[in-house]
PDB file of C-alpha atoms and ligand atoms in Angstrom:
ATOM      1  CA  MET N 206      -3.201  44.369  39.736  1.00 90.00           C
ATOM      2  CA  LEU N 207      -5.329  42.902  42.546  1.00 95.00           C
ATOM      3  CA  ASP N 208      -9.073  42.139  42.452  1.00 95.00           C
ATOM      4  CA  GLU N 209     -11.517  43.546  45.047  1.00 93.00           C
ATOM      5  CA  GLN N 210     -13.536  40.339  45.517  1.00 96.00           C
ATOM      6  CA  CYS N 211     -10.881  37.641  45.054  1.00 98.00           C
ATOM      7  CA  ILE N 212     -10.038  35.760  48.275  1.00 98.00           C
ATOM      8  CA  PHE N 213      -6.403  35.247  47.319  1.00 98.00           C
ATOM      9  CA  CYS N 214      -6.021  38.976  46.544  1.00 98.00           C
ATOM     10  CA  LYS N 215      -7.481  39.619  50.020  1.00 98.00           C
ATOM     11  CA  ILE N 216      -4.852  37.274  51.507  1.00 98.00           C
ATOM     12  CA  ILE N 217      -2.096  39.168  49.648  1.00 98.00           C
ATOM     13  CA  ARG N 218      -3.480  42.493  50.959  1.00 97.00           C
ATOM     14  CA  GLY N 219      -3.670  41.072  54.502  1.00 97.00           C
ATOM     15  CA  GLU N 220      -7.444  41.599  54.643  1.00 97.00           C
ATOM     16  CA  MET N 221      -7.882  37.870  55.134  1.00 98.00           C
ATOM     17  CA  PRO N 222      -5.664  35.888  57.537  1.00 98.00           C
ATOM     18  CA  SER N 223      -3.327  33.173  56.280  1.00 98.00           C
ATOM     19  CA  LYS N 224      -0.376  31.152  57.547  1.00 98.00           C
ATOM     20  CA  LYS N 225       2.439  32.656  55.490  1.00 98.00           C
ATOM     21  CA  VAL N 226       5.373  30.464  54.449  1.00 98.00           C
ATOM     22  CA  TYR N 227       7.222  32.828  52.099  1.00 98.00           C
ATOM     23  CA  GLU N 228       6.806  36.213  50.430  1.00 98.00           C
ATOM     24  CA  ASP N 229       8.749  38.357  47.993  1.00 98.00           C
ATOM     25  CA  GLU N 230       8.084  41.237  45.604  1.00 98.00           C
ATOM     26  CA  HIS N 231       6.156  39.074  43.123  1.00 98.00           C
ATOM     27  CA  THR N 232       4.863  36.070  45.086  1.00 98.00           C
ATOM     28  CA  PHE N 233       3.085  35.016  48.274  1.00 98.00           C
ATOM     29  CA  ALA N 234       3.021  31.461  49.709  1.00 99.00           C
ATOM     30  CA  PHE N 235       0.740  30.189  52.487  1.00 99.00           C
ATOM     31  CA  HIS N 236      -0.595  26.938  53.937  1.00 98.00           C
ATOM     32  CA  ASP N 237      -3.732  25.571  52.262  1.00 98.00           C
ATOM     33  CA  ILE N 238      -6.720  25.782  54.636  1.00 98.00           C
ATOM     34  CA  ASN N 239      -7.714  22.195  53.748  1.00 98.00           C
ATOM     35  CA  PRO N 240      -4.419  20.288  53.364  1.00 98.00           C
ATOM     36  CA  ILE N 241      -4.327  16.934  51.555  1.00 97.00           C
ATOM     37  CA  ALA N 242      -0.814  16.089  52.809  1.00 98.00           C
ATOM     38  CA  PRO N 243       1.457  17.021  55.750  1.00 98.00           C
ATOM     39  CA  VAL N 244       2.811  19.869  53.607  1.00 98.00           C
ATOM     40  CA  HIS N 245       0.303  21.647  51.349  1.00 98.00           C
ATOM     41  CA  VAL N 246       1.296  25.186  50.438  1.00 99.00           C
ATOM     42  CA  LEU N 247      -0.207  27.494  47.805  1.00 99.00           C
ATOM     43  CA  VAL N 248       2.158  29.746  45.850  1.00 99.00           C
ATOM     44  CA  ILE N 249       0.464  32.685  44.122  1.00 98.00           C
ATOM     45  CA  PRO N 250       1.522  35.728  42.087  1.00 98.00           C
ATOM     46  CA  LYS N 251       0.930  39.201  43.554  1.00 98.00           C
ATOM     47  CA  LYS N 252      -1.154  39.949  40.485  1.00 98.00           C
ATOM     48  CA  HIS N 253      -4.704  38.796  39.841  1.00 98.00           C
ATOM     49  CA  ILE N 254      -4.122  36.351  36.981  1.00 98.00           C
ATOM     50  CA  PRO N 255      -7.174  33.995  36.824  1.00 98.00           C
ATOM     51  CA  ASN N 256      -5.283  30.851  35.719  1.00 98.00           C
ATOM     52  CA  VAL N 257      -2.544  29.565  33.396  1.00 98.00           C
ATOM     53  CA  LEU N 258      -4.678  30.380  30.349  1.00 98.00           C
ATOM     54  CA  ALA N 259      -4.624  34.065  31.299  1.00 98.00           C
ATOM     55  CA  VAL N 260      -0.845  34.418  31.637  1.00 98.00           C
ATOM     56  CA  GLU N 261       0.407  37.166  29.313  1.00 98.00           C
ATOM     57  CA  PRO N 262       3.968  37.710  28.028  1.00 97.00           C
ATOM     58  CA  GLU N 263       4.384  40.659  30.442  1.00 97.00           C
ATOM     59  CA  ASP N 264       3.675  38.287  33.366  1.00 98.00           C
ATOM     60  CA  GLU N 265       6.929  36.426  32.767  1.00 97.00           C
ATOM     61  CA  ARG N 266       8.537  37.864  35.907  1.00 98.00           C
ATOM     62  CA  TYR N 267       5.728  36.455  38.063  1.00 98.00           C
ATOM     63  CA  ILE N 268       6.068  32.973  36.585  1.00 98.00           C
ATOM     64  CA  THR N 269       9.828  32.985  37.067  1.00 98.00           C
ATOM     65  CA  ALA N 270       9.399  34.260  40.631  1.00 98.00           C
ATOM     66  CA  ILE N 271       6.865  31.501  41.376  1.00 98.00           C
ATOM     67  CA  HIS N 272       9.437  28.868  40.436  1.00 98.00           C
ATOM     68  CA  ARG N 273      12.017  30.505  42.711  1.00 98.00           C
ATOM     69  CA  ALA N 274       9.383  30.698  45.482  1.00 98.00           C
ATOM     70  CA  ILE N 275       8.513  26.996  45.128  1.00 98.00           C
ATOM     71  CA  LYS N 276      12.169  26.182  45.795  1.00 98.00           C
ATOM     72  CA  LYS N 277      12.157  28.396  48.912  1.00 98.00           C
ATOM     73  CA  VAL N 278       8.920  26.779  50.130  1.00 98.00           C
ATOM     74  CA  VAL N 279      10.169  23.185  49.800  1.00 98.00           C
ATOM     75  CA  GLU N 280      13.463  24.086  51.480  1.00 98.00           C
ATOM     76  CA  THR N 281      11.681  25.908  54.324  1.00 98.00           C
ATOM     77  CA  THR N 282       9.220  23.049  54.888  1.00 98.00           C
ATOM     78  CA  GLY N 283      11.926  20.377  54.588  1.00 98.00           C
ATOM     79  CA  ILE N 284      10.446  18.378  51.708  1.00 98.00           C
ATOM     80  CA  ALA N 285      12.941  19.202  48.947  1.00 98.00           C
ATOM     81  CA  GLU N 286      15.075  16.061  49.174  1.00 98.00           C
ATOM     82  CA  ASP N 287      12.302  13.494  49.643  1.00 98.00           C
ATOM     83  CA  GLY N 288      10.295  15.161  46.897  1.00 98.00           C
ATOM     84  CA  PHE N 289       6.972  16.802  46.279  1.00 98.00           C
ATOM     85  CA  ARG N 290       4.404  17.626  43.598  1.00 98.00           C
ATOM     86  CA  VAL N 291       3.346  20.940  42.039  1.00 98.00           C
ATOM     87  CA  ILE N 292      -0.208  21.133  40.669  1.00 98.00           C
ATOM     88  CA  THR N 293      -2.132  23.940  38.947  1.00 98.00           C
ATOM     89  CA  ASN N 294      -5.801  23.044  38.598  1.00 98.00           C
ATOM     90  CA  THR N 295      -7.449  24.753  35.625  1.00 98.00           C
ATOM     91  CA  ASN N 296     -11.147  25.271  34.818  1.00 98.00           C
ATOM     92  CA  ARG N 297     -13.881  22.624  35.168  1.00 98.00           C
ATOM     93  CA  HIS N 298     -12.142  19.347  34.440  1.00 97.00           C
ATOM     94  CA  GLY N 299      -9.180  20.509  36.508  1.00 98.00           C
ATOM     95  CA  GLN N 300     -11.583  21.345  39.381  1.00 97.00           C
ATOM     96  CA  GLN N 301     -10.275  24.872  39.771  1.00 98.00           C
ATOM     97  CA  THR N 302     -12.281  26.567  42.558  1.00 98.00           C
ATOM     98  CA  VAL N 303     -10.326  29.788  43.143  1.00 98.00           C
ATOM     99  CA  PHE N 304      -9.717  31.851  40.016  1.00 98.00           C
ATOM    100  CA  HIS N 305      -6.434  33.430  41.050  1.00 98.00           C
ATOM    101  CA  LEU N 306      -3.473  31.488  39.610  1.00 98.00           C
ATOM    102  CA  HIS N 307      -2.044  29.209  42.288  1.00 98.00           C
ATOM    103  CA  TYR N 308       0.422  26.353  42.462  1.00 98.00           C
ATOM    104  CA  HIS N 309      -0.287  23.616  45.018  1.00 98.00           C
ATOM    105  CA  VAL N 310       3.011  22.398  46.524  1.00 98.00           C
ATOM    106  CA  ILE N 311       2.282  19.035  48.110  1.00 98.00           C
ATOM    107  CA  GLY N 312       4.577  16.703  50.034  1.00 98.00           C
ATOM    108  CA  GLY N 313       5.595  15.254  53.371  1.00 98.00           C
ATOM    109  CA  ARG N 314       4.296  11.777  52.522  1.00 98.00           C
ATOM    110  CA  GLN N 315       4.549   9.258  49.678  1.00 98.00           C
ATOM    111  CA  LEU N 316       2.264  10.462  46.893  1.00 97.00           C
ATOM    112  CA  THR N 317       0.523   8.200  44.390  1.00 96.00           C
ATOM    113  CA  TRP N 318      -0.470   8.967  40.807  1.00 93.00           C
ATOM    114  CA  THR N 319      -4.242   8.553  40.953  1.00 83.00           C
ATOM    115  CA  MET N 320      -6.663  11.137  39.592  1.00 67.00           C
TER     116      MET N 320
HETATM  117  P1  5GP S 191      -8.249  24.897  43.539  1.00 58.63           P
HETATM  118  O1  5GP S 191      -9.374  23.976  43.892  1.00 58.63           O
HETATM  119  O2  5GP S 191      -8.748  26.151  42.905  1.00 58.63           O
HETATM  120  O3  5GP S 191      -7.143  24.239  42.783  1.00 58.63           O
HETATM  121  O4  5GP S 191      -7.550  25.258  44.901  1.00 58.63           O
HETATM  122  C1  5GP S 191      -8.029  26.186  45.799  1.00 58.63           C
HETATM  123  C2  5GP S 191      -7.398  25.843  47.121  1.00 58.63           C
HETATM  124  O5  5GP S 191      -7.503  26.954  47.955  1.00 58.63           O
HETATM  125  C3  5GP S 191      -8.060  24.667  47.843  1.00 58.63           C
HETATM  126  O6  5GP S 191      -7.096  23.648  48.093  1.00 58.63           O
HETATM  127  C4  5GP S 191      -8.599  25.294  49.121  1.00 58.63           C
HETATM  128  O7  5GP S 191      -8.477  24.445  50.238  1.00 58.63           O
HETATM  129  C5  5GP S 191      -7.758  26.534  49.267  1.00 58.63           C
HETATM  130  N1  5GP S 191      -8.426  27.655  49.905  1.00 58.63           N
HETATM  131  C6  5GP S 191      -9.654  28.152  49.587  1.00 58.63           C
HETATM  132  N2  5GP S 191      -9.932  29.211  50.361  1.00 58.63           N
HETATM  133  C7  5GP S 191      -8.860  29.393  51.178  1.00 58.63           C
HETATM  134  C8  5GP S 191      -8.563  30.330  52.201  1.00 58.63           C
HETATM  135  O8  5GP S 191      -9.333  31.227  52.516  1.00 58.63           O
HETATM  136  N3  5GP S 191      -7.370  30.208  52.834  1.00 58.63           N
HETATM  137  C9  5GP S 191      -6.476  29.222  52.501  1.00 58.63           C
HETATM  138  N4  5GP S 191      -5.336  29.190  53.198  1.00 58.63           N
HETATM  139  N5  5GP S 191      -6.718  28.322  51.535  1.00 58.63           N
HETATM  140  C10 5GP S 191      -7.904  28.399  50.885  1.00 58.63           C
HETATM  141 ZN1   ZN S 192      -6.877  37.497  42.934  1.00 58.63          ZN
END
């Protein structure tokens, strides 16, 4: 389920410190170490799934749980009403750097649509 070398699996196992925002049976959410906005939280499944391309039908419960977790995270951090953005970078053009599926939850300031 988890990968020996993966840094996000190490965070899930508690072998690497993180600032936890939310956790449940299927997900873990923590503050990004290099935030691009006042609120920048990463929501990850407690299974080593490399990215959205690697999601299998049996992973459905993780994907559903991630959406529930995102709601908890934005309520906890107080950005639900003003709004926020959810981003999943994938492979080279998406500039994915960590190959454990993660959803960036970004808010706390006005965002613009520039890539
Ligand atoms: P990606 O570039 O793959 O979409 O996103 C990886 C994210 O993970 C980056 O925003 C980066 O700042 C964050 N990150 C990388 N290593 C760590 C870490 O050890 N702890 C935390 N909290 N965030 C990390
Ligand atoms: Zn992993």
